[in-house]
XYZ file of C-alpha atoms in Angstrom:
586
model
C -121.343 34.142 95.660
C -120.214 37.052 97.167
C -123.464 39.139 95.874
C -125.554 36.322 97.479
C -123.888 36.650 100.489
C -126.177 40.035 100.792
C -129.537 37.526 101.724
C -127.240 34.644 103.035
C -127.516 36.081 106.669
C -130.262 37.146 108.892
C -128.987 40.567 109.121
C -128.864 41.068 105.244
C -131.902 38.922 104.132
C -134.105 41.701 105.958
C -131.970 44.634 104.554
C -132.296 42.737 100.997
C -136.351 43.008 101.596
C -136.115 46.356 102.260
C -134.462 46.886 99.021
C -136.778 45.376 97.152
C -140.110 47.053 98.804
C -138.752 50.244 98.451
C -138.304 49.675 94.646
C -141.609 48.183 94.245
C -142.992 50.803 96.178
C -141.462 53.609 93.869
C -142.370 51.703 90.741
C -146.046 51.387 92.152
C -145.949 55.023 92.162
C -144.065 56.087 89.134
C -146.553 54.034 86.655
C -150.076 54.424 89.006
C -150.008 57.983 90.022
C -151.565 60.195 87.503
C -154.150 57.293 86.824
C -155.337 56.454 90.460
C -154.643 60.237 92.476
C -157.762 58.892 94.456
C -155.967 55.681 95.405
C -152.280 56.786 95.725
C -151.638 58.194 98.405
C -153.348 55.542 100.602
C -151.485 52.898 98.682
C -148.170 55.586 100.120
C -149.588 55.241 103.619
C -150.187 51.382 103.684
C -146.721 50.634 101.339
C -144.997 53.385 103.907
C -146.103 51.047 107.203
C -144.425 47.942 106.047
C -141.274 49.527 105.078
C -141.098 51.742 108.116
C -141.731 48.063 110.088
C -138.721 46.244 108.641
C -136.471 49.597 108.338
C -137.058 49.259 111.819
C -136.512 45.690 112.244
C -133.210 46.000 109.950
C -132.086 48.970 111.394
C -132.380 48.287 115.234
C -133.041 44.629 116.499
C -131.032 42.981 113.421
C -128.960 45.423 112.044
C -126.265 44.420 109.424
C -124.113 47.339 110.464
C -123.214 46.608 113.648
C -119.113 45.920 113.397
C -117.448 42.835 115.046
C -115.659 43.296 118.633
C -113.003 41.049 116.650
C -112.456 41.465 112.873
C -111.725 38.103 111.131
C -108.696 37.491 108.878
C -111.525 36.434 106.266
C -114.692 35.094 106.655
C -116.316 31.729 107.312
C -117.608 32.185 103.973
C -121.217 31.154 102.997
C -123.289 27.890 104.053
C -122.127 24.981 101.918
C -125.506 24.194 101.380
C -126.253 27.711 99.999
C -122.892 27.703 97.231
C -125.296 26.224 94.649
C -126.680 28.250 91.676
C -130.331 27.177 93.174
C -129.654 29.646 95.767
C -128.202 31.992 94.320
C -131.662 32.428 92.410
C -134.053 30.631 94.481
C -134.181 33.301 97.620
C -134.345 36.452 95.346
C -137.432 34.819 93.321
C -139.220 34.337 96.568
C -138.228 37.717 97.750
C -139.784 39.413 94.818
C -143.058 37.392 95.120
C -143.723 38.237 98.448
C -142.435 41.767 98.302
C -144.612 41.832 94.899
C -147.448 40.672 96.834
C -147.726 43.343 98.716
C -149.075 45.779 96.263
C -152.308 44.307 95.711
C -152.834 44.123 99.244
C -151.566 48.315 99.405
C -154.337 48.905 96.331
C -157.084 46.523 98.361
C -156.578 48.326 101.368
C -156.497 52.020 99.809
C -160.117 51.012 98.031
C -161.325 50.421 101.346
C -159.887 53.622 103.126
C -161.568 55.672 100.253
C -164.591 54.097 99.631
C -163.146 52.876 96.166
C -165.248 49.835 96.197
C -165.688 48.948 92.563
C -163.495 46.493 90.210
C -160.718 49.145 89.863
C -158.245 48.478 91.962
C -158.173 44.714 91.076
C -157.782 46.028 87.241
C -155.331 48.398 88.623
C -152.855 45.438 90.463
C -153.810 42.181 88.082
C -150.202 42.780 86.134
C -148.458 42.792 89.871
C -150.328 40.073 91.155
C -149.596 38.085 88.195
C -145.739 39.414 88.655
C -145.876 38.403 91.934
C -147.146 35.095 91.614
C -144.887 34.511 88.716
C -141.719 35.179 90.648
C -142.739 33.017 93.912
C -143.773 29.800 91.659
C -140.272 30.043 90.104
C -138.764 30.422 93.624
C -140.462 27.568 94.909
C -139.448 25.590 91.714
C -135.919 26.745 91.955
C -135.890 25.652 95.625
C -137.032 21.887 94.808
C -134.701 21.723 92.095
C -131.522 22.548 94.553
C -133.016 20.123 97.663
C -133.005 17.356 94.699
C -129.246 18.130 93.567
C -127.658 19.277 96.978
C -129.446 17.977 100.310
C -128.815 14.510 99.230
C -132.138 12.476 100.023
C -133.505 11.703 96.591
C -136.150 14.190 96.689
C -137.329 17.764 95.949
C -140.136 18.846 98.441
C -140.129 17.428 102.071
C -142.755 19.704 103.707
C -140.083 21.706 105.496
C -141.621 24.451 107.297
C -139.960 26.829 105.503
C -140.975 25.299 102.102
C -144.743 25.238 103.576
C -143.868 29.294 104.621
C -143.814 30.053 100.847
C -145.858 27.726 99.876
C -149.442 29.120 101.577
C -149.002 32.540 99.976
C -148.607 30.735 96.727
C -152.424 28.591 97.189
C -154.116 31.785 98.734
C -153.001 33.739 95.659
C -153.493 31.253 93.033
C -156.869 31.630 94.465
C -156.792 35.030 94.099
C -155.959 35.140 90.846
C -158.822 32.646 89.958
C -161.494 34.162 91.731
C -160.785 37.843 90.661
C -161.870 36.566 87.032
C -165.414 36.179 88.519
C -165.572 40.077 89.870
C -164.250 41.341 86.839
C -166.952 39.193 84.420
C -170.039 38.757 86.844
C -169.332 41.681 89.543
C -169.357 38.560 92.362
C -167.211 37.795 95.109
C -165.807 40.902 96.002
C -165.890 40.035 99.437
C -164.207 37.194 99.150
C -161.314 38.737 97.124
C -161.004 41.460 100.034
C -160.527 38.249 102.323
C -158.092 36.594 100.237
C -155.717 39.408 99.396
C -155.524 40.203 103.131
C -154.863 36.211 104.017
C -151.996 36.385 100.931
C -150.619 39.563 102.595
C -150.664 38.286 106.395
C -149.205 34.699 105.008
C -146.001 36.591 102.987
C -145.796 38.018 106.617
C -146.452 34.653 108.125
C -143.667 33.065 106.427
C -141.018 35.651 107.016
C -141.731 35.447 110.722
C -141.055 31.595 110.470
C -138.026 31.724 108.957
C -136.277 33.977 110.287
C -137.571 33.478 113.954
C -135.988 30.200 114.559
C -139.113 29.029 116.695
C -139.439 26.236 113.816
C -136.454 24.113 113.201
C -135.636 23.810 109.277
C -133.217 23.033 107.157
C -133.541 26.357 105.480
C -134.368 28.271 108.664
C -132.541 31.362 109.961
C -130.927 30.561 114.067
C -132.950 31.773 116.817
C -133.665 35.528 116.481
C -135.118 38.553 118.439
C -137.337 39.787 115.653
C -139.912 37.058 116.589
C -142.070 38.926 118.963
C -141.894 42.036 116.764
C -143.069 40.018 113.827
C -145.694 38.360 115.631
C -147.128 41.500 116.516
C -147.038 43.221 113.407
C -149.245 40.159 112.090
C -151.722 40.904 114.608
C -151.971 44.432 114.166
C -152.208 44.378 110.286
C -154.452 41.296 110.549
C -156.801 43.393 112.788
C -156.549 46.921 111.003
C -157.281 45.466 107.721
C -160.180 43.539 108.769
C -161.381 46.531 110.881
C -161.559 48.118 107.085
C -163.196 45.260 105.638
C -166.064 45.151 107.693
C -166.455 49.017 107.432
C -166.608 48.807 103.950
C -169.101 44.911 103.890
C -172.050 46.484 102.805
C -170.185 48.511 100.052
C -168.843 45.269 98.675
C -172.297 43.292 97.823
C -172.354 40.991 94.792
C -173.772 42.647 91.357
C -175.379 39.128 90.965
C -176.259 35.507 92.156
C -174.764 32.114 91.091
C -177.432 31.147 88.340
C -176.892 27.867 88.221
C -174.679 24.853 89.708
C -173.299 23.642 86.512
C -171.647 27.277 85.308
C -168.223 28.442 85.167
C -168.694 30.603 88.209
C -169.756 27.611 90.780
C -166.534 26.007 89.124
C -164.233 28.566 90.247
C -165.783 28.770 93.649
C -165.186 25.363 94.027
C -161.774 25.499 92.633
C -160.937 28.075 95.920
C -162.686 26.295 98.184
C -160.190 23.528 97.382
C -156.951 25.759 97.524
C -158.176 26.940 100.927
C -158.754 23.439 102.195
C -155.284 22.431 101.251
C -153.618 25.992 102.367
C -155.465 25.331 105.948
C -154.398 21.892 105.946
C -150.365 22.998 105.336
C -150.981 25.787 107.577
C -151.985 23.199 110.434
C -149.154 20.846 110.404
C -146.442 23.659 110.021
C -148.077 25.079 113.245
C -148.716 22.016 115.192
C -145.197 21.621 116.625
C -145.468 25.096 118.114
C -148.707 24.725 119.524
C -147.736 21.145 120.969
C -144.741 22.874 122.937
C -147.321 25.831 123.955
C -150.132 22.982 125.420
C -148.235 19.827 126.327
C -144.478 21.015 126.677
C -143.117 18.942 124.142
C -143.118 19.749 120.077
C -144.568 16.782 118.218
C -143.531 17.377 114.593
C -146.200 16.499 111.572
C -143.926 14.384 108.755
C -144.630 14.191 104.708
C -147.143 10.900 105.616
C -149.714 13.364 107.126
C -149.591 16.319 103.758
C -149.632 13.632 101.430
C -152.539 11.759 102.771
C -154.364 15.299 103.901
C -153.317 17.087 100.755
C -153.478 14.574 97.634
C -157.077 14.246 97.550
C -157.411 17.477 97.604
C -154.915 18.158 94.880
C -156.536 15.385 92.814
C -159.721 17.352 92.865
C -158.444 20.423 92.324
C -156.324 19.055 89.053
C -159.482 17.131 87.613
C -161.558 20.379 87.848
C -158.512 22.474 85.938
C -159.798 20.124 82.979
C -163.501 21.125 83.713
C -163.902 24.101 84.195
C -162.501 25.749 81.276
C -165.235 23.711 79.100
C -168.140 25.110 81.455
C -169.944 28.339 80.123
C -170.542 31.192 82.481
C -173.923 31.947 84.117
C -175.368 28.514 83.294
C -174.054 25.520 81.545
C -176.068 22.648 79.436
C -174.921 19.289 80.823
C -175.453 17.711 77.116
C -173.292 20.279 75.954
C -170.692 19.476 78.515
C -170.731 15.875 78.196
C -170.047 16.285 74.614
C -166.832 18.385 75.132
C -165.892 15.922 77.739
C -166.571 12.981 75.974
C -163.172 12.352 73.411
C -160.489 13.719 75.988
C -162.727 11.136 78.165
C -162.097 7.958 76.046
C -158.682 9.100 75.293
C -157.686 8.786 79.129
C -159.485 5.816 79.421
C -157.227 4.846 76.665
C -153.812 5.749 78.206
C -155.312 3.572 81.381
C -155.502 0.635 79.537
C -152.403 1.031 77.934
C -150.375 1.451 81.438
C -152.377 -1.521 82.571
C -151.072 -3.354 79.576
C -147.370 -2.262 80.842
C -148.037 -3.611 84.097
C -148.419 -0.680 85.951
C -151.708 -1.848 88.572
C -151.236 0.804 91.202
C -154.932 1.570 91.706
C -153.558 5.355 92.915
C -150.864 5.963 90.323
C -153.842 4.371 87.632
C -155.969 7.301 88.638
C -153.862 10.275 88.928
C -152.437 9.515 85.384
C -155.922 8.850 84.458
C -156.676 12.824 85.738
C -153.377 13.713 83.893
C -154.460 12.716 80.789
C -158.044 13.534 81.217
C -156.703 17.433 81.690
C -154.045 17.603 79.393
C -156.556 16.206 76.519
C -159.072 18.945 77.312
C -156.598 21.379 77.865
C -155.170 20.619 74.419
C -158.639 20.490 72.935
C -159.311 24.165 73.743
C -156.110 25.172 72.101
C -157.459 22.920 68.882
C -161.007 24.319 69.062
C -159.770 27.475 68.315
C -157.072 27.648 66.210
C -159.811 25.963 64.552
C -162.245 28.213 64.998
C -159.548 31.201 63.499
C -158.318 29.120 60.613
C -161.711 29.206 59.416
C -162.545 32.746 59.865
C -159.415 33.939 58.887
C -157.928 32.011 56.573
C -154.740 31.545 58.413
C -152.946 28.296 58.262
C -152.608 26.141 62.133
C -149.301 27.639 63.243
C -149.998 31.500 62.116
C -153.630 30.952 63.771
C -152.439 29.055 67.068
C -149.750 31.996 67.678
C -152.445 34.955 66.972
C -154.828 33.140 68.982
C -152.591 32.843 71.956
C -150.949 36.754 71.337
C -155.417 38.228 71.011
C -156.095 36.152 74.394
C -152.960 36.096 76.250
C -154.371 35.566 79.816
C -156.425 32.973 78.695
C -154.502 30.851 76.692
C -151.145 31.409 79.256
C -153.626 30.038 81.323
C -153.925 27.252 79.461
C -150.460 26.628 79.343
C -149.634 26.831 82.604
C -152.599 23.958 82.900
C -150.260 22.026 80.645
C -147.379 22.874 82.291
C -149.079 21.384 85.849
C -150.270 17.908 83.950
C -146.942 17.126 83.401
C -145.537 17.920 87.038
C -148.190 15.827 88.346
C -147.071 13.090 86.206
C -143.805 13.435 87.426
C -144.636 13.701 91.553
C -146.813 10.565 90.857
C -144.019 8.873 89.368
C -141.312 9.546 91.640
C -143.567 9.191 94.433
C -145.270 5.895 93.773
C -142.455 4.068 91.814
C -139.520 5.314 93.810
C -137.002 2.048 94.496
C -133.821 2.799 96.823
C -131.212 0.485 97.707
C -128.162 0.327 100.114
C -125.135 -1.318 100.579
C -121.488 -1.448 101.535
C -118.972 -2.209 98.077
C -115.382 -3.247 97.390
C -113.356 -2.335 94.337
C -115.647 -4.423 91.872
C -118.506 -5.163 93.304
C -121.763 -4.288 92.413
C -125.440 -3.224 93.591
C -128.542 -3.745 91.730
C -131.508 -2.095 91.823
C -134.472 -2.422 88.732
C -133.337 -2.612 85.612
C -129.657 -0.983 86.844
C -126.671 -2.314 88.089
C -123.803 -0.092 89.513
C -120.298 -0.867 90.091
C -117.874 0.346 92.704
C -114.742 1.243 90.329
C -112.611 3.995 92.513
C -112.060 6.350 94.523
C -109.831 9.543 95.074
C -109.161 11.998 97.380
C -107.748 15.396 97.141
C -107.372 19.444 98.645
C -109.532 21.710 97.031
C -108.475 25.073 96.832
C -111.250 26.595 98.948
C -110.720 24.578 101.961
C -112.966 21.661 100.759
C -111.654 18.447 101.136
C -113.401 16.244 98.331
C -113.779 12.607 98.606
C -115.042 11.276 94.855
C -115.917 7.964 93.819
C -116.262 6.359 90.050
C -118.854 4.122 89.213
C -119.790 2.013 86.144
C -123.975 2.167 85.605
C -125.381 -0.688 83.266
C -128.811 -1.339 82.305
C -129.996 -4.531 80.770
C -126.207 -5.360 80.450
C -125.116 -2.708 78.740
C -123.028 0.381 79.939
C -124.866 3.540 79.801
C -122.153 5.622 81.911
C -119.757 6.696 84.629
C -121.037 8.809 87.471
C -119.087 10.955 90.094
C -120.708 10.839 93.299
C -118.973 12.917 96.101
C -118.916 14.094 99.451
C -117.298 17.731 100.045
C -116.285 17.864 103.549
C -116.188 22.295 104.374
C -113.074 23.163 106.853
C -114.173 26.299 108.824
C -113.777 27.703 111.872
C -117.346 26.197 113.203
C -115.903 22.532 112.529
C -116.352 19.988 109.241
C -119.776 20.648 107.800
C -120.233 17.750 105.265
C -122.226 18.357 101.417
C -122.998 15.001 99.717
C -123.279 15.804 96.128
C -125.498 12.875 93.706
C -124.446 11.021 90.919
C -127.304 11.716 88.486
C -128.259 9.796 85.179
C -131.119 11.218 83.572
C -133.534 10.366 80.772
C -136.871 10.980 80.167
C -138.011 7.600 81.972
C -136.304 8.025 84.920
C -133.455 9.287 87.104
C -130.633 6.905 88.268
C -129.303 9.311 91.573
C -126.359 7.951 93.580
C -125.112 8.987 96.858
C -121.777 8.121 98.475
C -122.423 7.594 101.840
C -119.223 6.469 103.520
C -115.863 4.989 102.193
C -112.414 3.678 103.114
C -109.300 3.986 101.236
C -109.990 1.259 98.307
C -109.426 -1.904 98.947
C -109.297 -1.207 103.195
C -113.214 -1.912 103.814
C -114.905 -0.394 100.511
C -117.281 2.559 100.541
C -120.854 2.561 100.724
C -123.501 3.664 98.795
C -126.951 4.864 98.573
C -129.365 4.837 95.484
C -132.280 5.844 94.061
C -134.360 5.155 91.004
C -137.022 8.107 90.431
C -139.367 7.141 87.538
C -140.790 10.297 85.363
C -139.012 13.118 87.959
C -137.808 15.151 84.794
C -141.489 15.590 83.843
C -141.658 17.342 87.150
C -138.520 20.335 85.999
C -140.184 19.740 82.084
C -143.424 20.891 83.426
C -141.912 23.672 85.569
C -140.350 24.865 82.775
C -143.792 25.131 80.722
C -145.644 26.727 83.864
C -143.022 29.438 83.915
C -143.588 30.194 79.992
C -147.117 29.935 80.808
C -147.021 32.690 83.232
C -144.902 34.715 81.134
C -147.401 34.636 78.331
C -150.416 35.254 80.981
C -148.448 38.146 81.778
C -147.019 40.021 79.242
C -148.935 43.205 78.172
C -151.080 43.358 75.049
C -150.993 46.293 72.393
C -154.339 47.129 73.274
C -153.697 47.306 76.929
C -150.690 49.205 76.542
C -153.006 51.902 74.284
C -155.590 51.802 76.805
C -153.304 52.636 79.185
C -151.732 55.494 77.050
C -155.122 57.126 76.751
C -156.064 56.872 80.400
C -152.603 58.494 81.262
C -153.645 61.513 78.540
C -156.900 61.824 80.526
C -155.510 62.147 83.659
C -153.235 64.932 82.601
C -155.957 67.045 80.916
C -156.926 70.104 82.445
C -160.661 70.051 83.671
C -163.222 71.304 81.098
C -161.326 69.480 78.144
C-alpha cells in the first residue's frame, strides 16, 4: 500500500507516467535501433515531445516535490476505496496500456516524417500494440472486478466517465489491431490505420485529461486540477500536427488493391471497425455531453447506463455475431454455399441451446437472442480449433492434444485470437445474465428474521462491533443463507467506517456467495445494536456474473498466446539484427 501510494495522488500518478514512458521509450530504442536507423530517431523526436509535455506538467503545475507549509505527524493515509488489491493492480495495468500505446503512434508518425510509407512500421510495433492492448484489457478487467467487491452497488461497470476514459482507447485499438491484418495480407487500408493509431493516441491523451482534470465528476476522478488547460491544448496541437502529416503523406498511402467482393474476409473486418467506431463515438458522446451542456445551457445534464446500454448493445450484438463470421469467410472473395455450410452445424446447435433455455423457462426475447449469438460464436469458434487439429492429425500423425497444442504454438496470433473470441462468449453470457436476470431486495431485520429473494432466504443472526487497529471502526453482521431449505452458508457483510482527519469516510464491503449459477451479494446498509431496531440490508442475486471474471480470465490467456514470440520470429529477427550490423559491400 505504501508503493501504491506512488499513483494514489495527482501529483504522483503523473510522475508514475513519466516513469513508465521513459522506460518504454528506452526499451523502444534498445531493441529497434540497429533495425529501423531510418525510423529511430523520429520515433526519439515524437517519444521526446510527450515526455518533455508531462516532465513539464509533473515538474511545474503538479509537482510531487513541493514540501508541506505544515508537516503531518503521519499521513491521512490512502483512499479507503483505493486499499483493495484491485487497485493496487488495476491503475498500473492501465498505465502501461496507454503509455504502451504510444509507441505505435511514435513509429506511425516517424513513417510519415520520412516518407516510410510501406507495411514496416506496423510489422515493426504489432508486438507493442498487442502489449499495449493486453495490459489496458486487464486494467479495465481488474477495475470491474474491484467496483463489484468494494463500491457496494451490485455491479462491475457503471459507465463512469473515467471507466468510458479507458475504455475508447481500448475500441479504437481493438480496431487497430483488426484492421492492420488487412494491410499486412491485402496492402489495404493504410489510410485508415494512420487515422486510427492517431485517434488511439489522442484518446490515451483524452482520458488522462479527464481524469485528472476534475471537469467530470467520477468516482474514480482526480479533484479539480490546473493541468486541464495544458492538457487540452496539448490534444489540440498533437491532434493537428499529426494530421498535418497525414495528409502530407495521403497520396503516399493508396491501397495496393480493391475490396473484390462483399462476401470476403476483408469487407468483414471493415465492417467489424465500422462497428467499434460506432460504439467508441457513441461512449465518447455521452461522457462529453455533461460538459458541453454546462458550456451551451449552463447547467450539466449527465447521460446514465439507460442511454449506453440501449445506444451500445445493438451495436455490441453485431459486432459479437460477426466475431463468429468472419473467421469462416475466405479473403478476396468468399462462396456463399461454402459459407453456409461452415455455418450450418454451429447454426442448429444454437438453435438447440434456444430451445433448451425456452424449455427452462427463460422467455426473455433479448436474453433468448444474445445467448443465441453466444452460442452461435462459441460453436464456430470451437469448430475452427476442431477443423484443424483435424486437419494436422491427419497430416501428421499426431494424436488431438499433441496436434491442438502445435497447432496453436505454428499460428499463435491466430489461434490466441481465437481464444480470446472464446474468452468474450463467455463474458457476454455473463453481462446478459447479470443484466437481464438481476433480482434485488431490501429490508429492515431483527435478530431472526429473514428476507427472501428467488430461490434464497437470508437470516439476520448478529452483529458485532469493534476498533481496528488502523483507525477503522468495523461494524460486521452474520447471516445464515438457505436455498431450497437448506443451509448453504454464513456470510460477513460489513461496513468499515475510516477515522481521518477529513471526517468518517464509510466502505461497505459485500457478503458474496458464489457458484457457477449465480452470485448471492449482500450489503449491510444500516444497523442498531441487536435487538434496539435491527439492521438493514440490501441484496442482490446476479445470475451467470462469474462467467463474466471466467471469461476475463480466458481473454487474458488469449492475449498472452496472441502475443508471445514465435521461434521463427525470434530468428527472423536475429538475422535482420546481423544485417544491420554488416559493413556495406558484405
Amino acid at each position: 500500500l505504501r508503493i501504491t501510494a506512488l499513483w494514489g495522488g495527482q501529483n504522483g500518478s503523473l510522475l508514475f507516467w513519466n516513469l513508465l514512458l521513459s522506460v518504454f521509450t528506452a526499451a523502444a530504442m534498445l531493441s529497434k535501433w540497429r533495425e529501423q536507423k531510418e525510423l529511430m530517431p523520429y520515433v526519439i523526436i515524437v517519444l521526446g515531445m510527450v515526455q518533455l509535455f508531462f516532465l513539464l506538467i509533473s515538474g511545474f503545475v503538479e509537482s510531487p516535490f513541493v514540501r508541506n507549509v505544515t508537516i503531518p505527524a503521519d499521513g491521512n493515509g490512502l483512499n479507503p476505496l483505493l486499499r483493495h488489491p484491485g487497485m493496487i493492480i488495476h491503475p498500473p495495468m492501465l498505465y502501461l496500456g496507454f503509455v504502451g500505446l504510444t509507441i505505435p503512434y511514435a513509429f506511425a508518425m516517424a513513417a510519415l516524417m520520412s516518407n516510410q510509407m510501406g507495411d514496416n512500421w506496423i510489422k515493426t510495433t504489432r508486438r507493442w500494440t498487442l502489449v499495449a492492448w493486453l495490459f489496458l484489457s486487464l486494467g479495465l478487467i481488474l477495475g470491474g472486478r474491484w467496483a463489484y467487491d468494494v463500491l457496494g452497488w451490485g455491479g462491475y461497470w457503471g459507465w463512469d466517465p473515467v471507466e468510458n476514459a479507458a475504455f475508447m482507447p481500448w475500441l479504437t485499438g481493438t480496431a487497430f489491431l483488426h484492421s492492420v491484418m488487412i494491410q499486412e495480407k491485402r496492402g489495404m487500408l493504410k489510410r485508415w490505420n494512420m487515422l486510427l493509431i492517431i485517434l488511439t493516441y489522442s484518446l490515451v491523451i483524452f482520458g488522462t485529461f479527464l481524469t485528472r482534470s476534475g471537469v467530470l465528476s467520477s468516482v474514480h476522478a482526480f479533484a479539480q486540477s490546473a493541468i486541464g488547460p495544458w492538457f487540452f491544448t496539448f490534444i489540440a496541437l498533437t491532434l493537428i500536427g499529426s494530421l498535418i502529416l497525414l495528409a502530407r503523406g495521403w497520396e503516399r498511402l493508396q491501397s495496393e488493391n480493391q475490396l473484390d467482393g462483399l462476401l470476403s474476409r476483408e469487407s468483414a473486418f471493415l465492417l467489424n471497425n465500422l462497428l467499434f467506431m460506432g460504439i467508441t463515438f457513441s461512449v465518447f458522446w455521452g461522457t462529453v455531453s455533461p460538459m458541453i451542456s454546462e458550456v451551451v445551457t449552463g447547467q450539466k445534464i449527465s447521460v446514465g447506463p439507460p442511454f449506453y446500454n440501449q445506444v451500445t448493445g445493438p451495436q455490441f450484438a453485431a459486432l459479437v455475431l460477426l466475431m463468429g463470421v468472419a473467421p469462416l469467410v475466405a479473403w478476396r472473395k468468399a462462396s456463399a454455399r461454402q459459407l453456409g455450410r461452415l455455418m450450418l452445424w454451429p447454426f442448429l446447435f444454437s438453435l438447440g441451446v434456444v430451445g433448451v433455455l425456452l424449455a427452462l423457462g427463460v422467455h426473455n426475447g433479448l436474453a433468448l437472442l444474445g445467448f443465441w449469438i453466444a452460442a452461435f460464436v462459441g460453436a464456430t469458434t470451437l469448430t475452427e480449433f476442431g477443423r484443424g487439429t483435424l486437419a494436422r492429425m491427419r497430416a501428421a500423425g499426431e494424436n488431438a492434444v499433441a496436434a491442438l497444442l502445435t497447432l496453436i504454438a505454428r499460428n499463435r496470433r491466430r489461434y490466441g485470437g481465437y481464444i480470446i473470441h472464446l474468452g468474450v462468449v463467455l463474458m457476454a453470457i455473463g453481462v446478459i445474465g447479470s443484466n437481464m436476470f438481476q433480482l434485488e431486495t431490501q429490508g429492515r431485520l431483527k435478530q431472526g428474521e429473514q428476507l427472501s429473494l428467488g430461490r434464497y432466504v437470508m437470516v439476520y443472526e448478529d452483529l458485532r462491533a469493534w476498533q481496528a487497529d488502523d483507525d477503522r471502526e468495523v461494524h460486521r453482521a452474520v447471516v445464515a443463507v438457505y436455498r431450497d431449505g437448506k443451509l448453504l452458508t454464513e456470510l460477513y457483510p460489513r461496513r468499515d467506517l475510516y477515522l481521518s482527519q477529513d471526517g468518517i469516510q464509510p466502505m461497505t464491503i459485500p457478503g458474496v456467495r458464489s457458484s457457477l449459477e449465480d452470485d448471492l451479494y449482500v450489503l449491510l446498509v444500516d444497523w442498531e445494536p441487536v435487538g434496539v431496531d435491527g439492521a438493514t440490508f440490501k441484496i442482490y442475486v446476479n445470475p451467470l456474473v462469474n462467467f463474466l471474471w471466467a471469461g476475463g480470465l480466458v481473454f487474458i490467456i488469449g492475449m498472452l498466446v496472441a502475443a508471445w514470440p514465435s521461434a521463427a520470429e525470434g530468428r527472423r529477427a536475429t538475422t535482420i539484427q546481423v544485417a544491420a550490423r554488416a559493413p556495406a559491400g558484405d
